[in-house]
Amino acid sequence: MNSTYLGVDLGGTNLRCAVVDEENQVLSRVESPTHAHEGPEAVIDRLVAGMIKAASTAGLDLGEIRAAGIGYPGPLNQVTGTVYSAPNMPGWKNVPLADTIATKTGVTTFIENDANCAGWGEFVAGAGVGSGHMMMVTLGTGVGGAIIVDGKLHVGRDGSAGELGHVCIIDGGRQCGCGARGCVEAYASATAVVKRFTEYLDRGWVSQLAQRRETLTCQAIFEAALTGDAVAMKIVQETGHYLGIMASAVAELLNPEICVIAGGMMQAGDMLLESIRTTCLDRNDHPGRTMRIVPAKLGGNAGLIGAASHAKHSASPAHHGIRTVCGI
Amino acid sequence: MNSTYLGVDLGGTNLRCAVVDEENQVLSRVESPTHAHEGPEAVIDRLVAGMIKAASTAGLDLGEIRAAGIGYPGPLNQVTGTVYSAPNMPGWKNVPLADTIATKTGVTTFIENDANCAGWGEFVAGAGVGSGHMMMVTLGTGVGGAIIVDGKLHVGRDGSAGELGHVCIIDGGRQCGCGARGCVEAYASATAVVKRFTEYLDRGWVSQLAQRRETLTCQAIFEAALTGDAVAMKIVQETGHYLGIMASAVAELLNPEICVIAGGMMQAGDMLLESIRTTCLDRNDHPGRTMRIVPAKLGGNAGLIGAASHAKHSASPAHHGIRTVCGI
């Protein structure tokens, strides 16, 4: 029988666990609320319960799982297996997550940033299959991403590479939540999209969403764009432009074959992608002009498959897939 | 006896050849004008003559040289050994440079972008020694650079990675020579520095250089900054700021240990470096805050040592130093 791995996507809202086989096929998948406000101990207990349930759903005991990978939504040290504080995880501060989970489950456990897990998932089993150099952009509450260089997840000197959202696209521009100005996240995150939309309304632009401005969501704006709302279409186009400026910077630096775009905003699909592509072409930038810009393929499974694959590669140093071997 | 290699730095103005040993020591070095206007055939003959002279100066025949590396100032294909057109090399179009030199000299020859050679030189023998991930910024007529990832020169999908000068720092900003707007090169190249300086004069700022505005050079501005000229100091500080915005983007994406700054502008040394550092710190950017920003160490030898080392690694696949093996 093939080896099986557990992939965990630990989010501020939901906690998901999946059993994944050697060929990156998801054998089982369970989901529960994270209840992050209850703090690390309660969340870790829930995480262990999720791992057990995912295994049993796949007809396995935890003892039959070769290794587990956990995608964590914040900074961490892959080598020591410790996670630092994260904005959506109150009470987490220097938690030895890999060790704790390994002790409670008996499963060798590795940790990686959640955006890196999702990027790695798309690389090994999704839109990036067959490429050697890839960038992934994840659009959500923030703008995240991952960098694959020469078939390896690039984590950098201290594990914090791939922060695409904090690439500055306009020196002195909009204030970003990180404290700096002009980050692409300050233009293209879900929050920023809503803010930019309401600014158009303030300037007198007419939109079908004008009556809902107090409860406006990024999703509603992107849906309105698909029905032809002019302001919403303008916002989608501009969001694509800002992302295109960032993507072309990555292309100049790294010359990847493919740029994979993931996240809820991709419901606007071609409208957003075309705008990103147009900006890359307009920049007269050779690497950007020839980089393929495509939607992600795995949806919510990317992080689970990526975390499991990360565990597989980390547990088997003979594999060359992922660089940082870490954990217990 | 140790193996020896030839490193060639083929510039639009000067052509330099050096014999370099296994330990990256320069054993001989010769220089001549390129006379680029005479076209590729004449330049190639001069290049071959330089290689012979560098070898004989080191007491060697070309037959004793293990391999040659040529740094070329424009786009090229490392795998086929062909160079494409370059702005400073009139008449060069799809020239099979590696093959041609190998045929004329009998020496196995590899080619690489000149900025990549300089970056690789600093990595193996200069300011980057001991690091794993490095970025190099070369300040001159343009803004160039190189990216080292996990001990390897990163050239990307088609060999054009490392174009730091065309990272956009201000969407819609100054026009760059590449056709796009807002590239850091449009702010921090030697030409851009002079342009920005004269704009201050136009606005009535007072400088000791005001009488020389028709013949103003970047070098004169940087020298004036060191003598306390307020406008020149402001220009140096702003140039560092723009470079810091770009460097922090690279830090977010790649989380390198070290950022090496090379080129003529480094005569302003600490004044420029401090400004780059301040911007990286101000951006509240973890990877940028901890990245060491240091001057290059090898000066004009970086490209020669890097080209020779490139040849060494390319000729010996057992070495893991450089990724792209190419040439004849």
PDB file of N, CA and C in Angstrom, chain A residues 133 147 149-150 152 154-164 166-171 178-183 241-242 245 249-250 252-257 282-284 286-287 290-291 323, chain B residues 133 147 149-150 152 154-164 166-171 178-183 241-242 245 249-250 252-257 282-284 286-287 290-292 323:
ATOM      1  N   HIS A 133       9.769  27.032 -12.584  1.00  0.00           N
ATOM      2  CA  HIS A 133       9.746  28.258 -11.781  1.00  0.00           C
ATOM      3  C   HIS A 133       8.320  28.794 -11.797  1.00  0.00           C
ATOM      4  N   ILE A 147       6.653  31.323  -3.831  1.00  0.00           N
ATOM      5  CA  ILE A 147       7.635  31.353  -4.913  1.00  0.00           C
ATOM      6  C   ILE A 147       8.244  29.957  -5.040  1.00  0.00           C
ATOM      7  N   VAL A 149      11.218  28.066  -7.002  1.00  0.00           N
ATOM      8  CA  VAL A 149      12.411  28.288  -7.814  1.00  0.00           C
ATOM      9  C   VAL A 149      13.039  26.937  -8.122  1.00  0.00           C
ATOM     10  N   ASP A 150      13.147  26.630  -9.403  1.00  0.00           N
ATOM     11  CA  ASP A 150      13.817  25.410  -9.832  1.00  0.00           C
ATOM     12  C   ASP A 150      13.229  24.176  -9.134  1.00  0.00           C
ATOM     13  N   LYS A 152      11.654  23.972  -6.350  1.00  0.00           N
ATOM     14  CA  LYS A 152      11.665  23.955  -4.887  1.00  0.00           C
ATOM     15  C   LYS A 152      10.906  25.155  -4.332  1.00  0.00           C
ATOM     16  N   HIS A 154      10.632  28.220  -2.335  1.00  0.00           N
ATOM     17  CA  HIS A 154      11.677  29.121  -1.853  1.00  0.00           C
ATOM     18  C   HIS A 154      11.213  29.803  -0.574  1.00  0.00           C
ATOM     19  N   VAL A 155      11.884  29.502   0.529  1.00  0.00           N
ATOM     20  CA  VAL A 155      11.477  30.108   1.797  1.00  0.00           C
ATOM     21  C   VAL A 155      12.464  31.169   2.278  1.00  0.00           C
ATOM     22  N   GLY A 156      13.644  31.210   1.680  1.00  0.00           N
ATOM     23  CA  GLY A 156      14.607  32.251   2.030  1.00  0.00           C
ATOM     24  C   GLY A 156      15.393  31.957   3.287  1.00  0.00           C
ATOM     25  N   ARG A 157      16.094  32.986   3.727  1.00  0.00           N
ATOM     26  CA  ARG A 157      17.020  32.846   4.840  1.00  0.00           C
ATOM     27  C   ARG A 157      16.333  32.416   6.123  1.00  0.00           C
ATOM     28  N   ASP A 158      15.229  33.060   6.470  1.00  0.00           N
ATOM     29  CA  ASP A 158      14.585  32.715   7.739  1.00  0.00           C
ATOM     30  C   ASP A 158      13.135  32.299   7.545  1.00  0.00           C
ATOM     31  N   GLY A 159      12.819  31.810   6.352  1.00  0.00           N
ATOM     32  CA  GLY A 159      11.503  31.219   6.126  1.00  0.00           C
ATOM     33  C   GLY A 159      10.414  32.181   5.745  1.00  0.00           C
ATOM     34  N   SER A 160      10.743  33.444   5.535  1.00  0.00           N
ATOM     35  CA  SER A 160       9.680  34.422   5.294  1.00  0.00           C
ATOM     36  C   SER A 160       9.606  34.915   3.854  1.00  0.00           C
ATOM     37  N   ALA A 161      10.194  34.210   2.912  1.00  0.00           N
ATOM     38  CA  ALA A 161      10.088  34.623   1.507  1.00  0.00           C
ATOM     39  C   ALA A 161       8.650  34.445   1.010  1.00  0.00           C
ATOM     40  N   GLY A 162       8.377  35.003  -0.150  1.00  0.00           N
ATOM     41  CA  GLY A 162       7.067  34.821  -0.784  1.00  0.00           C
ATOM     42  C   GLY A 162       6.002  35.794  -0.323  1.00  0.00           C
ATOM     43  N   GLU A 163       6.413  36.876   0.340  1.00  0.00           N
ATOM     44  CA  GLU A 163       5.434  37.869   0.808  1.00  0.00           C
ATOM     45  C   GLU A 163       5.079  38.831  -0.331  1.00  0.00           C
ATOM     46  N   LEU A 164       4.408  38.310  -1.326  1.00  0.00           N
ATOM     47  CA  LEU A 164       4.081  39.099  -2.512  1.00  0.00           C
ATOM     48  C   LEU A 164       3.215  40.308  -2.179  1.00  0.00           C
ATOM     49  N   HIS A 166       3.414  42.431   0.075  1.00  0.00           N
ATOM     50  CA  HIS A 166       4.081  43.615   0.597  1.00  0.00           C
ATOM     51  C   HIS A 166       5.171  44.142  -0.327  1.00  0.00           C
ATOM     52  N   VAL A 167       5.096  43.735  -1.582  1.00  0.00           N
ATOM     53  CA  VAL A 167       5.898  44.381  -2.616  1.00  0.00           C
ATOM     54  C   VAL A 167       5.291  45.766  -2.844  1.00  0.00           C
ATOM     55  N   CYS A 168       6.145  46.777  -2.807  1.00  0.00           N
ATOM     56  CA  CYS A 168       5.664  48.154  -2.993  1.00  0.00           C
ATOM     57  C   CYS A 168       5.463  48.432  -4.473  1.00  0.00           C
ATOM     58  N   ILE A 169       4.278  48.851  -4.849  1.00  0.00           N
ATOM     59  CA  ILE A 169       4.030  49.193  -6.254  1.00  0.00           C
ATOM     60  C   ILE A 169       3.892  50.703  -6.456  1.00  0.00           C
ATOM     61  N   ILE A 170       3.635  51.433  -5.387  1.00  0.00           N
ATOM     62  CA  ILE A 170       3.566  52.894  -5.482  1.00  0.00           C
ATOM     63  C   ILE A 170       4.235  53.483  -4.245  1.00  0.00           C
ATOM     64  N   ASP A 171       5.476  53.917  -4.419  1.00  0.00           N
ATOM     65  CA  ASP A 171       6.227  54.526  -3.320  1.00  0.00           C
ATOM     66  C   ASP A 171       5.415  55.681  -2.732  1.00  0.00           C
ATOM     67  N   CYS A 178       0.442  46.563   7.199  1.00  0.00           N
ATOM     68  CA  CYS A 178       1.758  46.164   7.719  1.00  0.00           C
ATOM     69  C   CYS A 178       2.524  47.356   8.265  1.00  0.00           C
ATOM     70  N   GLY A 179       2.020  48.564   8.031  1.00  0.00           N
ATOM     71  CA  GLY A 179       2.713  49.756   8.511  1.00  0.00           C
ATOM     72  C   GLY A 179       3.397  50.530   7.395  1.00  0.00           C
ATOM     73  N   ALA A 180       3.671  49.871   6.282  1.00  0.00           N
ATOM     74  CA  ALA A 180       4.324  50.552   5.162  1.00  0.00           C
ATOM     75  C   ALA A 180       3.266  51.142   4.225  1.00  0.00           C
ATOM     76  N   ARG A 181       3.742  51.893   3.254  1.00  0.00           N
ATOM     77  CA  ARG A 181       2.844  52.474   2.258  1.00  0.00           C
ATOM     78  C   ARG A 181       3.097  51.847   0.894  1.00  0.00           C
ATOM     79  N   GLY A 182       2.028  51.767   0.106  1.00  0.00           N
ATOM     80  CA  GLY A 182       2.175  51.415  -1.301  1.00  0.00           C
ATOM     81  C   GLY A 182       2.273  49.930  -1.598  1.00  0.00           C
ATOM     82  N   CYS A 183       2.127  49.065  -0.583  1.00  0.00           N
ATOM     83  CA  CYS A 183       2.141  47.621  -0.819  1.00  0.00           C
ATOM     84  C   CYS A 183       0.974  47.252  -1.737  1.00  0.00           C
ATOM     85  N   HIS A 241      -4.757  45.522 -12.704  1.00  0.00           N
ATOM     86  CA  HIS A 241      -3.593  46.350 -13.051  1.00  0.00           C
ATOM     87  C   HIS A 241      -2.575  46.364 -11.912  1.00  0.00           C
ATOM     88  N   TYR A 242      -3.037  46.602 -10.687  1.00  0.00           N
ATOM     89  CA  TYR A 242      -2.112  46.656  -9.550  1.00  0.00           C
ATOM     90  C   TYR A 242      -1.404  45.305  -9.371  1.00  0.00           C
ATOM     91  N   ILE A 245       1.289  44.936 -11.979  1.00  0.00           N
ATOM     92  CA  ILE A 245       2.530  45.661 -11.665  1.00  0.00           C
ATOM     93  C   ILE A 245       3.400  44.795 -10.756  1.00  0.00           C
ATOM     94  N   ALA A 249       7.017  42.739 -11.626  1.00  0.00           N
ATOM     95  CA  ALA A 249       8.235  42.870 -10.813  1.00  0.00           C
ATOM     96  C   ALA A 249       8.809  41.482 -10.513  1.00  0.00           C
ATOM     97  N   VAL A 250       7.927  40.556 -10.155  1.00  0.00           N
ATOM     98  CA  VAL A 250       8.389  39.188  -9.894  1.00  0.00           C
ATOM     99  C   VAL A 250       8.976  38.590 -11.167  1.00  0.00           C
ATOM    100  N   GLU A 252      10.439  40.185 -13.660  1.00  0.00           N
ATOM    101  CA  GLU A 252      11.759  40.775 -13.900  1.00  0.00           C
ATOM    102  C   GLU A 252      12.818  40.129 -13.016  1.00  0.00           C
ATOM    103  N   LEU A 253      12.453  39.879 -11.776  1.00  0.00           N
ATOM    104  CA  LEU A 253      13.426  39.342 -10.824  1.00  0.00           C
ATOM    105  C   LEU A 253      13.676  37.860 -11.047  1.00  0.00           C
ATOM    106  N   LEU A 254      12.610  37.105 -11.305  1.00  0.00           N
ATOM    107  CA  LEU A 254      12.717  35.644 -11.253  1.00  0.00           C
ATOM    108  C   LEU A 254      12.435  34.943 -12.567  1.00  0.00           C
ATOM    109  N   ASN A 255      11.817  35.634 -13.521  1.00  0.00           N
ATOM    110  CA  ASN A 255      11.575  35.027 -14.832  1.00  0.00           C
ATOM    111  C   ASN A 255      10.925  33.643 -14.715  1.00  0.00           C
ATOM    112  N   PRO A 256       9.779  33.570 -14.014  1.00  0.00           N
ATOM    113  CA  PRO A 256       9.112  32.270 -13.901  1.00  0.00           C
ATOM    114  C   PRO A 256       8.315  31.942 -15.168  1.00  0.00           C
ATOM    115  N   GLU A 257       7.999  30.673 -15.337  1.00  0.00           N
ATOM    116  CA  GLU A 257       7.189  30.268 -16.488  1.00  0.00           C
ATOM    117  C   GLU A 257       5.734  30.646 -16.297  1.00  0.00           C
ATOM    118  N   ASP A 282       1.868  45.554 -21.291  1.00  0.00           N
ATOM    119  CA  ASP A 282       2.116  46.980 -21.475  1.00  0.00           C
ATOM    120  C   ASP A 282       3.453  47.413 -20.900  1.00  0.00           C
ATOM    121  N   ARG A 283       3.943  46.667 -19.913  1.00  0.00           N
ATOM    122  CA  ARG A 283       5.204  47.098 -19.300  1.00  0.00           C
ATOM    123  C   ARG A 283       6.401  46.786 -20.191  1.00  0.00           C
ATOM    124  N   ASN A 284       6.141  46.223 -21.362  1.00  0.00           N
ATOM    125  CA  ASN A 284       7.230  46.022 -22.313  1.00  0.00           C
ATOM    126  C   ASN A 284       8.352  45.223 -21.673  1.00  0.00           C
ATOM    127  N   HIS A 286      10.038  41.714 -21.082  1.00  0.00           N
ATOM    128  CA  HIS A 286      10.147  40.415 -21.729  1.00  0.00           C
ATOM    129  C   HIS A 286       9.700  39.264 -20.833  1.00  0.00           C
ATOM    130  N   PRO A 287      10.249  39.151 -19.603  1.00  0.00           N
ATOM    131  CA  PRO A 287       9.803  38.012 -18.778  1.00  0.00           C
ATOM    132  C   PRO A 287       8.311  38.086 -18.465  1.00  0.00           C
ATOM    133  N   THR A 290       5.924  36.976 -21.503  1.00  0.00           N
ATOM    134  CA  THR A 290       5.839  35.565 -21.885  1.00  0.00           C
ATOM    135  C   THR A 290       5.432  34.670 -20.716  1.00  0.00           C
ATOM    136  N   MET A 291       5.311  35.241 -19.525  1.00  0.00           N
ATOM    137  CA  MET A 291       4.879  34.445 -18.371  1.00  0.00           C
ATOM    138  C   MET A 291       3.399  34.094 -18.538  1.00  0.00           C
ATOM    139  N   ARG A 323      12.723  22.413   0.048  1.00  0.00           N
ATOM    140  CA  ARG A 323      14.072  22.606   0.540  1.00  0.00           C
ATOM    141  C   ARG A 323      14.202  22.399   2.041  1.00  0.00           C
TER     142      ARG A 323
ATOM    143  N   HIS B 133      21.608  33.075   0.167  1.00  0.00           N
ATOM    144  CA  HIS B 133      20.712  33.810  -0.724  1.00  0.00           C
ATOM    145  C   HIS B 133      21.208  35.257  -0.785  1.00  0.00           C
ATOM    146  N   ILE B 147      20.572  37.647  -8.937  1.00  0.00           N
ATOM    147  CA  ILE B 147      19.886  36.982  -7.834  1.00  0.00           C
ATOM    148  C   ILE B 147      20.551  35.634  -7.601  1.00  0.00           C
ATOM    149  N   VAL B 149      20.059  32.256  -5.428  1.00  0.00           N
ATOM    150  CA  VAL B 149      19.100  31.533  -4.595  1.00  0.00           C
ATOM    151  C   VAL B 149      19.724  30.209  -4.183  1.00  0.00           C
ATOM    152  N   ASP B 150      19.847  30.010  -2.891  1.00  0.00           N
ATOM    153  CA  ASP B 150      20.337  28.746  -2.370  1.00  0.00           C
ATOM    154  C   ASP B 150      21.677  28.370  -3.005  1.00  0.00           C
ATOM    155  N   LYS B 152      22.936  29.279  -5.805  1.00  0.00           N
ATOM    156  CA  LYS B 152      22.993  29.171  -7.263  1.00  0.00           C
ATOM    157  C   LYS B 152      22.562  30.477  -7.908  1.00  0.00           C
ATOM    158  N   HIS B 154      20.447  32.526 -10.112  1.00  0.00           N
ATOM    159  CA  HIS B 154      19.096  32.269 -10.617  1.00  0.00           C
ATOM    160  C   HIS B 154      18.917  32.977 -11.948  1.00  0.00           C
ATOM    161  N   VAL B 155      18.753  32.208 -13.011  1.00  0.00           N
ATOM    162  CA  VAL B 155      18.584  32.819 -14.337  1.00  0.00           C
ATOM    163  C   VAL B 155      17.159  32.705 -14.853  1.00  0.00           C
ATOM    164  N   GLY B 156      16.345  31.864 -14.224  1.00  0.00           N
ATOM    165  CA  GLY B 156      14.938  31.775 -14.614  1.00  0.00           C
ATOM    166  C   GLY B 156      14.696  30.897 -15.826  1.00  0.00           C
ATOM    167  N   ARG B 157      13.467  30.989 -16.313  1.00  0.00           N
ATOM    168  CA  ARG B 157      13.017  30.103 -17.385  1.00  0.00           C
ATOM    169  C   ARG B 157      13.827  30.274 -18.659  1.00  0.00           C
ATOM    170  N   ASP B 158      14.066  31.512 -19.074  1.00  0.00           N
ATOM    171  CA  ASP B 158      14.782  31.715 -20.338  1.00  0.00           C
ATOM    172  C   ASP B 158      16.029  32.576 -20.157  1.00  0.00           C
ATOM    173  N   GLY B 159      16.550  32.582 -18.952  1.00  0.00           N
ATOM    174  CA  GLY B 159      17.843  33.228 -18.738  1.00  0.00           C
ATOM    175  C   GLY B 159      17.788  34.708 -18.442  1.00  0.00           C
ATOM    176  N   SER B 160      16.610  35.273 -18.290  1.00  0.00           N
ATOM    177  CA  SER B 160      16.536  36.732 -18.151  1.00  0.00           C
ATOM    178  C   SER B 160      16.160  37.201 -16.752  1.00  0.00           C
ATOM    179  N   ALA B 161      16.294  36.358 -15.749  1.00  0.00           N
ATOM    180  CA  ALA B 161      16.005  36.793 -14.375  1.00  0.00           C
ATOM    181  C   ALA B 161      17.055  37.803 -13.905  1.00  0.00           C
ATOM    182  N   GLY B 162      16.757  38.459 -12.800  1.00  0.00           N
ATOM    183  CA  GLY B 162      17.721  39.375 -12.198  1.00  0.00           C
ATOM    184  C   GLY B 162      17.672  40.788 -12.730  1.00  0.00           C
ATOM    185  N   GLU B 163      16.592  41.122 -13.459  1.00  0.00           N
ATOM    186  CA  GLU B 163      16.480  42.480 -14.018  1.00  0.00           C
ATOM    187  C   GLU B 163      15.936  43.433 -12.956  1.00  0.00           C
ATOM    188  N   LEU B 164      16.736  43.671 -11.933  1.00  0.00           N
ATOM    189  CA  LEU B 164      16.303  44.502 -10.821  1.00  0.00           C
ATOM    190  C   LEU B 164      15.938  45.917 -11.254  1.00  0.00           C
ATOM    191  N   HIS B 166      14.260  46.981 -13.638  1.00  0.00           N
ATOM    192  CA  HIS B 166      12.934  47.190 -14.212  1.00  0.00           C
ATOM    193  C   HIS B 166      11.805  46.753 -13.288  1.00  0.00           C
ATOM    194  N   VAL B 167      12.138  46.624 -12.020  1.00  0.00           N
ATOM    195  CA  VAL B 167      11.093  46.486 -11.004  1.00  0.00           C
ATOM    196  C   VAL B 167      10.412  47.846 -10.874  1.00  0.00           C
ATOM    197  N   CYS B 168       9.090  47.847 -10.954  1.00  0.00           N
ATOM    198  CA  CYS B 168       8.338  49.107 -10.869  1.00  0.00           C
ATOM    199  C   CYS B 168       8.213  49.537  -9.411  1.00  0.00           C
ATOM    200  N   ILE B 169       8.641  50.739  -9.101  1.00  0.00           N
ATOM    201  CA  ILE B 169       8.493  51.236  -7.732  1.00  0.00           C
ATOM    202  C   ILE B 169       7.413  52.312  -7.628  1.00  0.00           C
ATOM    203  N   ILE B 170       7.055  52.913  -8.752  1.00  0.00           N
ATOM    204  CA  ILE B 170       5.973  53.904  -8.747  1.00  0.00           C
ATOM    205  C   ILE B 170       5.128  53.684  -9.999  1.00  0.00           C
ATOM    206  N   ASP B 171       3.993  53.024  -9.809  1.00  0.00           N
ATOM    207  CA  ASP B 171       3.076  52.763 -10.925  1.00  0.00           C
ATOM    208  C   ASP B 171       2.731  54.086 -11.611  1.00  0.00           C
ATOM    209  N   CYS B 178      13.218  51.448 -21.083  1.00  0.00           N
ATOM    210  CA  CYS B 178      12.685  50.162 -21.544  1.00  0.00           C
ATOM    211  C   CYS B 178      11.293  50.299 -22.135  1.00  0.00           C
ATOM    212  N   GLY B 179      10.693  51.465 -22.008  1.00  0.00           N
ATOM    213  CA  GLY B 179       9.347  51.661 -22.538  1.00  0.00           C
ATOM    214  C   GLY B 179       8.280  51.704 -21.457  1.00  0.00           C
ATOM    215  N   ALA B 180       8.585  51.149 -20.299  1.00  0.00           N
ATOM    216  CA  ALA B 180       7.605  51.147 -19.207  1.00  0.00           C
ATOM    217  C   ALA B 180       7.797  52.392 -18.336  1.00  0.00           C
ATOM    218  N   ARG B 181       6.897  52.570 -17.397  1.00  0.00           N
ATOM    219  CA  ARG B 181       6.991  53.692 -16.464  1.00  0.00           C
ATOM    220  C   ARG B 181       7.260  53.189 -15.053  1.00  0.00           C
ATOM    221  N   GLY B 182       8.003  54.003 -14.304  1.00  0.00           N
ATOM    222  CA  GLY B 182       8.137  53.749 -12.881  1.00  0.00           C
ATOM    223  C   GLY B 182       9.207  52.745 -12.481  1.00  0.00           C
ATOM    224  N   CYS B 183       9.979  52.244 -13.450  1.00  0.00           N
ATOM    225  CA  CYS B 183      11.073  51.324 -13.112  1.00  0.00           C
ATOM    226  C   CYS B 183      12.074  52.044 -12.208  1.00  0.00           C
ATOM    227  N   HIS B 241      16.755  56.025  -1.331  1.00  0.00           N
ATOM    228  CA  HIS B 241      15.362  55.690  -1.006  1.00  0.00           C
ATOM    229  C   HIS B 241      14.732  54.845  -2.112  1.00  0.00           C
ATOM    230  N   TYR B 242      14.880  55.275  -3.353  1.00  0.00           N
ATOM    231  CA  TYR B 242      14.281  54.527  -4.469  1.00  0.00           C
ATOM    232  C   TYR B 242      14.867  53.111  -4.527  1.00  0.00           C
ATOM    233  N   ILE B 245      13.343  50.982  -1.819  1.00  0.00           N
ATOM    234  CA  ILE B 245      11.999  50.471  -2.148  1.00  0.00           C
ATOM    235  C   ILE B 245      12.135  49.183  -2.971  1.00  0.00           C
ATOM    236  N   ALA B 249      11.364  45.161  -1.875  1.00  0.00           N
ATOM    237  CA  ALA B 249      10.510  44.252  -2.654  1.00  0.00           C
ATOM    238  C   ALA B 249      11.214  42.908  -2.844  1.00  0.00           C
ATOM    239  N   VAL B 250      12.497  42.979  -3.168  1.00  0.00           N
ATOM    240  CA  VAL B 250      13.256  41.727  -3.332  1.00  0.00           C
ATOM    241  C   VAL B 250      13.309  40.971  -2.003  1.00  0.00           C
ATOM    242  N   GLU B 252      11.066  41.027   0.415  1.00  0.00           N
ATOM    243  CA  GLU B 252       9.761  40.406   0.659  1.00  0.00           C
ATOM    244  C   GLU B 252       9.607  39.124  -0.153  1.00  0.00           C
ATOM    245  N   LEU B 253      10.065  39.162  -1.379  1.00  0.00           N
ATOM    246  CA  LEU B 253       9.884  38.009  -2.260  1.00  0.00           C
ATOM    247  C   LEU B 253      10.852  36.889  -1.933  1.00  0.00           C
ATOM    248  N   LEU B 254      12.113  37.240  -1.658  1.00  0.00           N
ATOM    249  CA  LEU B 254      13.166  36.221  -1.622  1.00  0.00           C
ATOM    250  C   LEU B 254      13.854  36.066  -0.277  1.00  0.00           C
ATOM    251  N   ASN B 255      13.689  37.031   0.622  1.00  0.00           N
ATOM    252  CA  ASN B 255      14.265  36.922   1.963  1.00  0.00           C
ATOM    253  C   ASN B 255      15.740  36.533   1.917  1.00  0.00           C
ATOM    254  N   PRO B 256      16.557  37.319   1.178  1.00  0.00           N
ATOM    255  CA  PRO B 256      17.986  36.999   1.119  1.00  0.00           C
ATOM    256  C   PRO B 256      18.712  37.478   2.381  1.00  0.00           C
ATOM    257  N   GLU B 257      19.878  36.909   2.617  1.00  0.00           N
ATOM    258  CA  GLU B 257      20.680  37.350   3.758  1.00  0.00           C
ATOM    259  C   GLU B 257      21.319  38.701   3.512  1.00  0.00           C
ATOM    260  N   ASP B 282      12.246  51.529   7.432  1.00  0.00           N
ATOM    261  CA  ASP B 282      10.979  52.258   7.536  1.00  0.00           C
ATOM    262  C   ASP B 282       9.807  51.467   6.984  1.00  0.00           C
ATOM    263  N   ARG B 283      10.081  50.563   6.058  1.00  0.00           N
ATOM    264  CA  ARG B 283       8.958  49.827   5.458  1.00  0.00           C
ATOM    265  C   ARG B 283       8.413  48.764   6.404  1.00  0.00           C
ATOM    266  N   ASN B 284       8.978  48.673   7.614  1.00  0.00           N
ATOM    267  CA  ASN B 284       8.408  47.781   8.615  1.00  0.00           C
ATOM    268  C   ASN B 284       8.308  46.363   8.069  1.00  0.00           C
ATOM    269  N   HIS B 286       9.925  42.779   7.749  1.00  0.00           N
ATOM    270  CA  HIS B 286      10.837  41.906   8.469  1.00  0.00           C
ATOM    271  C   HIS B 286      12.036  41.454   7.638  1.00  0.00           C
ATOM    272  N   PRO B 287      11.816  40.889   6.424  1.00  0.00           N
ATOM    273  CA  PRO B 287      12.986  40.435   5.654  1.00  0.00           C
ATOM    274  C   PRO B 287      13.909  41.600   5.292  1.00  0.00           C
ATOM    275  N   THR B 290      16.198  42.922   8.307  1.00  0.00           N
ATOM    276  CA  THR B 290      17.318  42.109   8.773  1.00  0.00           C
ATOM    277  C   THR B 290      18.306  41.774   7.655  1.00  0.00           C
ATOM    278  N   MET B 291      17.970  42.157   6.432  1.00  0.00           N
ATOM    279  CA  MET B 291      18.896  41.915   5.315  1.00  0.00           C
ATOM    280  C   MET B 291      20.102  42.837   5.449  1.00  0.00           C
ATOM    281  N   ARG B 292      21.310  42.288   5.364  1.00  0.00           N
ATOM    282  CA  ARG B 292      22.501  43.129   5.405  1.00  0.00           C
ATOM    283  C   ARG B 292      22.662  43.812   4.054  1.00  0.00           C
ATOM    284  N   ARG B 323      23.663  27.043 -12.055  1.00  0.00           N
ATOM    285  CA  ARG B 323      22.661  26.096 -12.521  1.00  0.00           C
ATOM    286  C   ARG B 323      22.774  25.791 -14.006  1.00  0.00           C
TER     287      ARG B 323
END
